[in-house]
Short mmCIF file of C-alpha atoms in Angstrom, two decimals:
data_model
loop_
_atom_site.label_atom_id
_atom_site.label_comp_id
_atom_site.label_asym_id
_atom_site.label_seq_id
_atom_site.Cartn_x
_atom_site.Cartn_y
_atom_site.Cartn_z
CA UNK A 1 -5.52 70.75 -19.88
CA UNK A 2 -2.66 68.43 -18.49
CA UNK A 3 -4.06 68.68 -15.07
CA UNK A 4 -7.29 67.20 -16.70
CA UNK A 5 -5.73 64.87 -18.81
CA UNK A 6 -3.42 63.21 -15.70
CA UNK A 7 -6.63 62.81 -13.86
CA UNK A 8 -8.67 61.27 -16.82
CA UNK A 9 -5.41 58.98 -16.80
CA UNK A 10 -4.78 58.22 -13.52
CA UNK A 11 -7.64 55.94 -12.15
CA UNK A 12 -8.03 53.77 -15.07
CA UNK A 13 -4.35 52.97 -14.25
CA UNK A 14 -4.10 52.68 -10.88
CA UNK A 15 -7.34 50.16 -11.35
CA UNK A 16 -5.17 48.36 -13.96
CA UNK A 17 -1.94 47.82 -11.95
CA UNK A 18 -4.32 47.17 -8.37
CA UNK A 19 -6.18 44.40 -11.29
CA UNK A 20 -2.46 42.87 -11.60
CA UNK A 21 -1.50 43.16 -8.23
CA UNK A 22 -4.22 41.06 -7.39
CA UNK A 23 -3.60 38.51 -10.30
CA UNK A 24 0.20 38.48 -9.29
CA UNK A 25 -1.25 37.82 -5.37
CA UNK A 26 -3.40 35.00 -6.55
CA UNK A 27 -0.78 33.58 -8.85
CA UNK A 28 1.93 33.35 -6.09
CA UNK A 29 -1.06 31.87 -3.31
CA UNK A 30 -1.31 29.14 -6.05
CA UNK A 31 2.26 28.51 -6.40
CA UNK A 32 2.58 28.25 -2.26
CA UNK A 33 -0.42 25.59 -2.28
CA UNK A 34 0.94 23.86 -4.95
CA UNK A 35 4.57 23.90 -3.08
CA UNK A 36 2.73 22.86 0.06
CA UNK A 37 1.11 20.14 -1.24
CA UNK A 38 4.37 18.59 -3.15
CA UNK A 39 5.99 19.04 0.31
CA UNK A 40 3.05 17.11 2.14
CA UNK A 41 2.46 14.67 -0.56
CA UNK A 42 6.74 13.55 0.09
CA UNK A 43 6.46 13.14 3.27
CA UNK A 44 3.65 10.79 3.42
CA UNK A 45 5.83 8.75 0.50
CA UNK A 46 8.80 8.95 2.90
CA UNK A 47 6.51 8.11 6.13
CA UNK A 48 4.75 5.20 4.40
CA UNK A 49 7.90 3.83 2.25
CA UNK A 50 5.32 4.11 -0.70
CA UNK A 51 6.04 5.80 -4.36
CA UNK A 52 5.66 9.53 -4.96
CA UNK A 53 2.72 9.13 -7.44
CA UNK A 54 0.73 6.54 -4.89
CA UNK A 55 1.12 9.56 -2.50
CA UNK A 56 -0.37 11.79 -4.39
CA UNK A 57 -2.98 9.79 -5.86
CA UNK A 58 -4.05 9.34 -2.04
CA UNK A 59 -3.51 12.92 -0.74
CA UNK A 60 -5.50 14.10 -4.06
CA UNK A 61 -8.50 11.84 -3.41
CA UNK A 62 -8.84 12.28 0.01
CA UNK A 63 -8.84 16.27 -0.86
CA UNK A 64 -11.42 15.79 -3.50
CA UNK A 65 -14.09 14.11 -1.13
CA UNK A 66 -13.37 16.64 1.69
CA UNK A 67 -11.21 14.19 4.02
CA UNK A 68 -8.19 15.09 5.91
CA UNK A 69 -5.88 12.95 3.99
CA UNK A 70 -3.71 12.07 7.30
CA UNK A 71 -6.50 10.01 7.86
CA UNK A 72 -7.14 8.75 4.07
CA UNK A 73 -3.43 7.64 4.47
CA UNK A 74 -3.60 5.57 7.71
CA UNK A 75 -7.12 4.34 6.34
CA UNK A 76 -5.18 2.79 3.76
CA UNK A 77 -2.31 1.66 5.99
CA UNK A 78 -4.26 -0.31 7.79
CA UNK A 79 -6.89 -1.86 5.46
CA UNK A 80 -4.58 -2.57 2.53
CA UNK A 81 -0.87 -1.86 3.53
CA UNK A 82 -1.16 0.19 0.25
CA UNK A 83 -1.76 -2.95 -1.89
CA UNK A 84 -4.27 -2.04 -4.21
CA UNK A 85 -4.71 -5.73 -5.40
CA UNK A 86 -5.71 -6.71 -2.11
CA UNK A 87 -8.70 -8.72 -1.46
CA UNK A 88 -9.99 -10.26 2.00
CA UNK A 89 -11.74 -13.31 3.37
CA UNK A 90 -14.78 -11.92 2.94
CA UNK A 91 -14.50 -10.11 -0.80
CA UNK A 92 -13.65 -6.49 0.30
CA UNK A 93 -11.60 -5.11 -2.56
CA UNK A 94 -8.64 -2.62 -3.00
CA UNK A 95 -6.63 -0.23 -1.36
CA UNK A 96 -9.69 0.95 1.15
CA UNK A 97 -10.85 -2.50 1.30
CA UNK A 98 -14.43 -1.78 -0.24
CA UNK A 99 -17.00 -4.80 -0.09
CA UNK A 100 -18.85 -4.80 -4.12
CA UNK A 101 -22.09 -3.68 -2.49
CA UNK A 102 -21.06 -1.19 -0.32
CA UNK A 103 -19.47 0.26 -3.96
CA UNK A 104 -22.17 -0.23 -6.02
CA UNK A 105 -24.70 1.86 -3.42
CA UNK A 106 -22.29 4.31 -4.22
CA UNK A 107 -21.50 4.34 -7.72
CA UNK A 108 -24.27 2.08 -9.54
CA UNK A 109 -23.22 -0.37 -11.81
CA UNK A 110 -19.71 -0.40 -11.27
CA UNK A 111 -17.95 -3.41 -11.74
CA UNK A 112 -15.67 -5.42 -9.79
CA UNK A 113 -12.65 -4.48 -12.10
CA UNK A 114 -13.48 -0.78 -11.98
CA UNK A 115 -13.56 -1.00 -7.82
CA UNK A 116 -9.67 -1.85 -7.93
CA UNK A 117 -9.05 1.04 -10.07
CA UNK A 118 -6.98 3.17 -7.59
CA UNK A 119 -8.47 6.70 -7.96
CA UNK A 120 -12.23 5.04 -7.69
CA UNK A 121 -11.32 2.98 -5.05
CA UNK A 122 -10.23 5.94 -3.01
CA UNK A 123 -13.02 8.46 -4.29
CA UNK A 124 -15.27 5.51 -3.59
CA UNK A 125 -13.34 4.45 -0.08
CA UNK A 126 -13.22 8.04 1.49
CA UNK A 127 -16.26 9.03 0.34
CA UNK A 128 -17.63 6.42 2.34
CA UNK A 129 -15.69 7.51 5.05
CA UNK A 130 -16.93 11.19 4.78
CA UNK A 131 -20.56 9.61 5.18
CA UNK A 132 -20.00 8.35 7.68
CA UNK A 133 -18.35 11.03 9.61
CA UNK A 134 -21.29 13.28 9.02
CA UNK A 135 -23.95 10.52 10.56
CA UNK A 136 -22.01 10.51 13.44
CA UNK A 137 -21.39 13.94 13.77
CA UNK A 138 -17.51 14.64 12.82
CA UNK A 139 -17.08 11.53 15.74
CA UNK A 140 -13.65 9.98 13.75
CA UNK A 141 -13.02 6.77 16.24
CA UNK A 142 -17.53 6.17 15.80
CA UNK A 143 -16.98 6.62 12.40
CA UNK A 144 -14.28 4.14 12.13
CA UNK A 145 -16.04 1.41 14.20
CA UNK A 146 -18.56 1.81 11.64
CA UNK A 147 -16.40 1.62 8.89
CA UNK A 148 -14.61 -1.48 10.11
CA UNK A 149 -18.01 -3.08 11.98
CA UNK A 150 -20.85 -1.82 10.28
CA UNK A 151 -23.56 0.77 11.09
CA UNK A 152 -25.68 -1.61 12.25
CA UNK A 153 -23.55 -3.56 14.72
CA UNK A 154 -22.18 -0.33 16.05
CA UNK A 155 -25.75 0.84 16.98
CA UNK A 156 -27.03 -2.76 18.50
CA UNK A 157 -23.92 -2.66 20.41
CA UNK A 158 -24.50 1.04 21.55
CA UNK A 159 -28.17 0.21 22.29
CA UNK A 160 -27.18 -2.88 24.70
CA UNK A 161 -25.12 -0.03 26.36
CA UNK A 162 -21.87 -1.58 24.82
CA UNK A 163 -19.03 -0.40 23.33
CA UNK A 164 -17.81 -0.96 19.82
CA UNK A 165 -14.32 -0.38 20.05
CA UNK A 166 -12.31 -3.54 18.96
CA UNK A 167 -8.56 -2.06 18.21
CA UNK A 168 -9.55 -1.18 14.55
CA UNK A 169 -10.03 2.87 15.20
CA UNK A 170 -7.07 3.07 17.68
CA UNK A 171 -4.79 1.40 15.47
CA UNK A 172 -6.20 3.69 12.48
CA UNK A 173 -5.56 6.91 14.50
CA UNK A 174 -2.43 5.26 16.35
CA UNK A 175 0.26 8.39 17.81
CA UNK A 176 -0.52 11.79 15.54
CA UNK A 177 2.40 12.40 13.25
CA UNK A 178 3.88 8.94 12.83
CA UNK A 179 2.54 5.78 11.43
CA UNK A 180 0.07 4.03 13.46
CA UNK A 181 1.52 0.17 13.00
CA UNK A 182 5.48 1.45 11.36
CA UNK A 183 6.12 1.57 8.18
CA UNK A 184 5.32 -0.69 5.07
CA UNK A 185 6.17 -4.32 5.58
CA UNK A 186 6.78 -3.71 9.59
CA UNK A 187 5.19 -6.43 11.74
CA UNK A 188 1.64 -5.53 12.10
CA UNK A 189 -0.03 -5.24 15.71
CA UNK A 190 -2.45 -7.61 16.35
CA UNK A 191 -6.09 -6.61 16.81
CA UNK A 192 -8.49 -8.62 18.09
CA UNK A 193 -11.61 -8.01 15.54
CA UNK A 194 -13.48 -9.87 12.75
CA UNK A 195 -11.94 -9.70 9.18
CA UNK A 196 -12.42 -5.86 7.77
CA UNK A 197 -15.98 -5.05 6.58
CA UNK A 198 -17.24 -8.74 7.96
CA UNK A 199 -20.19 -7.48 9.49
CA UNK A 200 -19.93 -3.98 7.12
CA UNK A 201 -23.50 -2.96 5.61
CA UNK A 202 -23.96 -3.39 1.56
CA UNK A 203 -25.09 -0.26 1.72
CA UNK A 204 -26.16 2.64 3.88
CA UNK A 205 -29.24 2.63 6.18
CA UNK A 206 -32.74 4.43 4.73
CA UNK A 207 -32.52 7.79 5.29
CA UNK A 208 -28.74 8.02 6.28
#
C-alpha cells in the first residue's frame, strides 16, 4: 500500500515543484531584463549628459514602437538636443521635431499642446520612424533622408537618378557606440541641409 501511495504522490509533486521551477526561471529572466535595461537606460543618461528619467522615458518609447532605441536616442540628439520645448523655423515641434500634420495623420485630433507632451512626442516621433523603416525596407540612412527630407523629395531625387543624402542620416548614425555630434551642449557639426522636416510630408503617401 505505501508503494502505491508514493506513486499516487509522486507525480503530482514533481509537476508542482517543475510548475515553480519554471515560475522561479521566469521570475529571475524578469529581474535580468529589468537589470539590463536600468544598466542601458544609465548609460545613455551618462552618454547624452541628460537626466535618468529623460533616459528612460526615451529608451521606453522607442521599445514600445519596436525601434532600437540607440537610434531613438541619436534621433533625438540631433533633432532636439533633448529639448522637448523646441520648436523650428518651420513649426516642427518637440523632442523628435514633429511638424502638427505629420502628428495629426497619426494620432487624429491631437493638439498642438498634447504633441510636446514627451511620451506622445516620442510614441508619435518613432512611430513615424518605424514607418518609415518598413517602406523602405529596414534601409535606416533611406529612412532617415525621408524623415529629415520627406518621402516625396527622396523619391523625385531617386527618380532623377540622384542622391538624397545631405549630412542629416550620417550625422544621425555618426561612429556606433558614441555620440554622433558629442555630448549635450558640444558645438554642433554643421550640415549643409534645409531646416528639419522643411520639405517633410503632412502626412504619409496613399497606400504607404
Amino acid at each position: 500500500m505505501l508503494v502505491f501511495a508514493l506513486i499516487a504522490v509522486f507525480p503530482p509533486t514533481r509537476r508542482v515543484a517543475h510548475g515553480a521551477w519554471k515560475a522561479l526561471r521566469e521570475a529571475l529572466a524578469l529581474t535580468r531584463s529589468a537589470e539590463a535595461r536600468r544598466a542601458q537606460v544609465a548609460r545613455y543618461a551618462a552618454r547624452y549628459d541628460i537626466s535618468v528619467q529623460m533616459a528612460e522615458d526615451i529608451y521606453d518609447a522607442a521599445d514600445a514602437e519596436g525601434l532600437d532605441p540607440e537610434l531613438g536616442f541619436r534621433l533625438v540628439r540631433v533633432e532636439s538636443e533633448f529639448n522637448e520645448h523646441a520648436v523650428s523655423p518651420v513649426g516642427a515641434l518637440g523632442l523628435t521635431q514633429l511638424m502638427p500634420a505629420t502628428a495629426a495623420g497619426l494620432r487624429p485630433g491631437i493638439t498642438r499642446e498634447e504633441i510636446f507632451h514627451r511620451e506622445t512626442n516620442l510614441r508619435l516621433g518613432f512611430r513615424y520612424m518605424g514607418e518609415l523603416l518598413r517602406h523602405y525596407d529596414g534601409n535606416v540612412p533611406e529612412a532617415l533622408h525621408a524623415y529629415n527630407r520627406g518621402i516625396g523629395t527622396v523619391t523625385r531625387i531617386r527618380a532623377a537618378g540622384g542622391d538624397p543624402a545631405n549630412g542629416y542620416a550620417a550625422k544621425v548614425l555618426g561612429a556606433r557606440g558614441a555620440s554622433p555630434v558629442g555630448g549635450k551642449g558640444s558645438r554642433r557639426e554643421v550640415v549643409e541641409t534645409a531646416p528639419l522636416h522643411e520639405m517633410a510630408p503632412a502626412a504619409l503617401p496613399a497606400g504607404f
